[in-house]
PDB file of C-alpha atoms in Angstrom:
ATOM      1  CA  UNK K  22     -59.138 184.318   5.956  1.00  0.00           C
ATOM      2  CA  UNK K  23     -60.254 181.895   3.115  1.00  0.00           C
ATOM      3  CA  UNK K  24     -59.824 178.016   2.354  1.00  0.00           C
ATOM      4  CA  UNK K  25     -56.381 178.406   0.942  1.00  0.00           C
ATOM      5  CA  UNK K  26     -55.111 180.376   3.803  1.00  0.00           C
ATOM      6  CA  UNK K  27     -56.189 177.991   6.150  1.00  0.00           C
ATOM      7  CA  UNK K  28     -54.597 175.029   4.007  1.00  0.00           C
ATOM      8  CA  UNK K  29     -51.597 176.896   4.104  1.00  0.00           C
ATOM      9  CA  UNK K  30     -51.269 177.365   7.916  1.00  0.00           C
ATOM     10  CA  UNK K  31     -52.396 173.552   8.200  1.00  0.00           C
ATOM     11  CA  UNK K  32     -49.195 172.561   5.872  1.00  0.00           C
ATOM     12  CA  UNK K  33     -46.881 174.647   7.905  1.00  0.00           C
ATOM     13  CA  UNK K  34     -48.078 172.985  11.146  1.00  0.00           C
ATOM     14  CA  UNK K  35     -47.720 169.866   9.819  1.00  0.00           C
ATOM     15  CA  UNK K  36     -44.017 170.663   8.534  1.00  0.00           C
ATOM     16  CA  UNK K  37     -43.132 172.319  12.013  1.00  0.00           C
ATOM     17  CA  UNK K  38     -41.659 170.117  14.712  1.00  0.00           C
ATOM     18  CA  UNK K  39     -44.502 167.831  16.311  1.00  0.00           C
ATOM     19  CA  UNK K  40     -45.877 167.959  19.718  1.00  0.00           C
ATOM     20  CA  UNK K  41     -46.674 170.647  22.457  1.00  0.00           C
ATOM     21  CA  UNK K  42     -43.859 173.529  22.945  1.00  0.00           C
ATOM     22  CA  UNK K  43     -42.774 175.294  25.580  1.00  0.00           C
ATOM     23  CA  UNK K  44     -40.456 177.959  26.928  1.00  0.00           C
ATOM     24  CA  UNK K  45     -37.182 177.237  28.514  1.00  0.00           C
ATOM     25  CA  UNK K  46     -34.527 179.348  30.117  1.00  0.00           C
ATOM     26  CA  UNK K  47     -32.521 178.996  26.873  1.00  0.00           C
ATOM     27  CA  UNK K  48     -35.369 179.088  24.243  1.00  0.00           C
ATOM     28  CA  UNK K  49     -38.142 176.895  23.208  1.00  0.00           C
ATOM     29  CA  UNK K  50     -38.441 173.466  22.907  1.00  0.00           C
ATOM     30  CA  UNK K  51     -40.747 170.596  22.924  1.00  0.00           C
ATOM     31  CA  UNK K  52     -42.657 169.322  26.095  1.00  0.00           C
ATOM     32  CA  UNK K  53     -42.037 165.766  25.650  1.00  0.00           C
ATOM     33  CA  UNK K  54     -38.248 164.543  25.785  1.00  0.00           C
ATOM     34  CA  UNK K  55     -36.968 163.317  22.313  1.00  0.00           C
ATOM     35  CA  UNK K  56     -35.854 159.602  22.777  1.00  0.00           C
ATOM     36  CA  UNK K  57     -32.402 160.289  21.292  1.00  0.00           C
ATOM     37  CA  UNK K  58     -31.706 163.701  23.107  1.00  0.00           C
ATOM     38  CA  UNK K  59     -32.731 162.747  26.430  1.00  0.00           C
ATOM     39  CA  UNK K  60     -34.429 165.915  26.699  1.00  0.00           C
ATOM     40  CA  UNK K  61     -36.680 168.388  24.945  1.00  0.00           C
ATOM     41  CA  UNK K  62     -36.320 169.036  21.317  1.00  0.00           C
ATOM     42  CA  UNK K  63     -34.914 172.410  20.530  1.00  0.00           C
ATOM     43  CA  UNK K  64     -36.951 174.494  18.672  1.00  0.00           C
ATOM     44  CA  UNK K  65     -35.559 178.084  19.234  1.00  0.00           C
ATOM     45  CA  UNK K  66     -32.136 178.192  20.977  1.00  0.00           C
ATOM     46  CA  UNK K  67     -30.944 181.333  22.248  1.00  0.00           C
ATOM     47  CA  UNK K  68     -27.320 182.054  22.621  1.00  0.00           C
ATOM     48  CA  UNK K  69     -26.235 185.323  24.573  1.00  0.00           C
ATOM     49  CA  UNK K  70     -22.988 186.817  25.623  1.00  0.00           C
ATOM     50  CA  UNK K  71     -21.619 190.232  26.145  1.00  0.00           C
ATOM     51  CA  UNK K  72     -22.900 192.182  23.476  1.00  0.00           C
ATOM     52  CA  UNK K  73     -24.717 189.952  21.510  1.00  0.00           C
ATOM     53  CA  UNK K  74     -27.778 187.918  21.378  1.00  0.00           C
ATOM     54  CA  UNK K  75     -28.483 185.177  18.819  1.00  0.00           C
ATOM     55  CA  UNK K  76     -31.456 182.780  17.973  1.00  0.00           C
ATOM     56  CA  UNK K  77     -31.368 179.759  16.225  1.00  0.00           C
ATOM     57  CA  UNK K  78     -34.132 177.889  14.640  1.00  0.00           C
ATOM     58  CA  UNK K  79     -35.096 175.533  11.584  1.00  0.00           C
ATOM     59  CA  UNK K  80     -36.303 177.048   8.545  1.00  0.00           C
ATOM     60  CA  UNK K  81     -39.606 175.017   8.744  1.00  0.00           C
ATOM     61  CA  UNK K  82     -40.123 176.378  12.387  1.00  0.00           C
ATOM     62  CA  UNK K  83     -39.436 179.612  11.368  1.00  0.00           C
ATOM     63  CA  UNK K  84     -42.332 179.806   8.619  1.00  0.00           C
ATOM     64  CA  UNK K  85     -44.657 178.258  11.223  1.00  0.00           C
ATOM     65  CA  UNK K  86     -43.862 180.705  13.736  1.00  0.00           C
ATOM     66  CA  UNK K  87     -44.252 183.661  11.094  1.00  0.00           C
ATOM     67  CA  UNK K  88     -47.134 182.295   9.609  1.00  0.00           C
ATOM     68  CA  UNK K  89     -49.180 181.738  12.708  1.00  0.00           C
ATOM     69  CA  UNK K  90     -48.142 184.775  14.286  1.00  0.00           C
ATOM     70  CA  UNK K  91     -49.598 187.153  11.214  1.00  0.00           C
ATOM     71  CA  UNK K  92     -52.564 184.772  10.974  1.00  0.00           C
ATOM     72  CA  UNK K  93     -53.564 185.097  14.656  1.00  0.00           C
ATOM     73  CA  UNK K  94     -55.462 188.229  14.442  1.00  0.00           C
ATOM     74  CA  UNK K  95     -57.922 186.592  11.605  1.00  0.00           C
ATOM     75  CA  UNK K  96     -58.241 183.448  13.668  1.00  0.00           C
ATOM     76  CA  UNK K  97     -58.935 185.284  16.769  1.00  0.00           C
ATOM     77  CA  UNK K  98     -61.655 187.302  15.033  1.00  0.00           C
ATOM     78  CA  UNK K  99     -63.184 183.980  13.397  1.00  0.00           C
ATOM     79  CA  UNK K 100     -63.044 182.228  16.825  1.00  0.00           C
ATOM     80  CA  UNK K 101     -64.824 185.389  18.542  1.00  0.00           C
ATOM     81  CA  UNK K 102     -67.136 185.575  15.623  1.00  0.00           C
ATOM     82  CA  UNK K 103     -67.992 181.377  16.067  1.00  0.00           C
ATOM     83  CA  UNK K 104     -68.442 182.151  19.738  1.00  0.00           C
ATOM     84  CA  UNK K 105     -70.678 184.788  19.118  1.00  0.00           C
ATOM     85  CA  UNK K 106     -72.912 182.589  16.400  1.00  0.00           C
ATOM     86  CA  UNK K 107     -73.082 180.007  19.198  1.00  0.00           C
ATOM     87  CA  UNK K 108     -74.240 182.574  21.727  1.00  0.00           C
ATOM     88  CA  UNK K 109     -77.084 183.661  19.714  1.00  0.00           C
ATOM     89  CA  UNK K 110     -78.409 179.965  19.021  1.00  0.00           C
ATOM     90  CA  UNK K 111     -78.019 178.936  22.677  1.00  0.00           C
ATOM     91  CA  UNK K 112     -80.563 182.513  23.424  1.00  0.00           C
ATOM     92  CA  UNK K 113     -82.774 181.851  20.469  1.00  0.00           C
ATOM     93  CA  UNK K 114     -83.335 178.100  21.755  1.00  0.00           C
ATOM     94  CA  UNK K 115     -84.022 179.403  25.366  1.00  0.00           C
ATOM     95  CA  UNK K 116     -86.437 182.082  24.114  1.00  0.00           C
ATOM     96  CA  UNK K 117     -88.408 179.457  22.167  1.00  0.00           C
TER      97      UNK K 117
END
């Protein structure tokens, strides 16, 4: 993952529905209530019926979800690497 990849992910994050998200029985929405809706702002809405299931979401949230899901392995690897470097520093300092 390079700086351009990180900039792209940051831009998608800024364009997505802001705030913390959580799962609800009928989809995914914001944790905090939307002032005009009086409840969570929908991010992913699930409609189910006999023989069908449909998902509804805004294109900017879709792009965010796809990009961050695809970047997750690289992000996790980078975090593990950073943690390992930190542990090496701690051990070195302890041995000095």
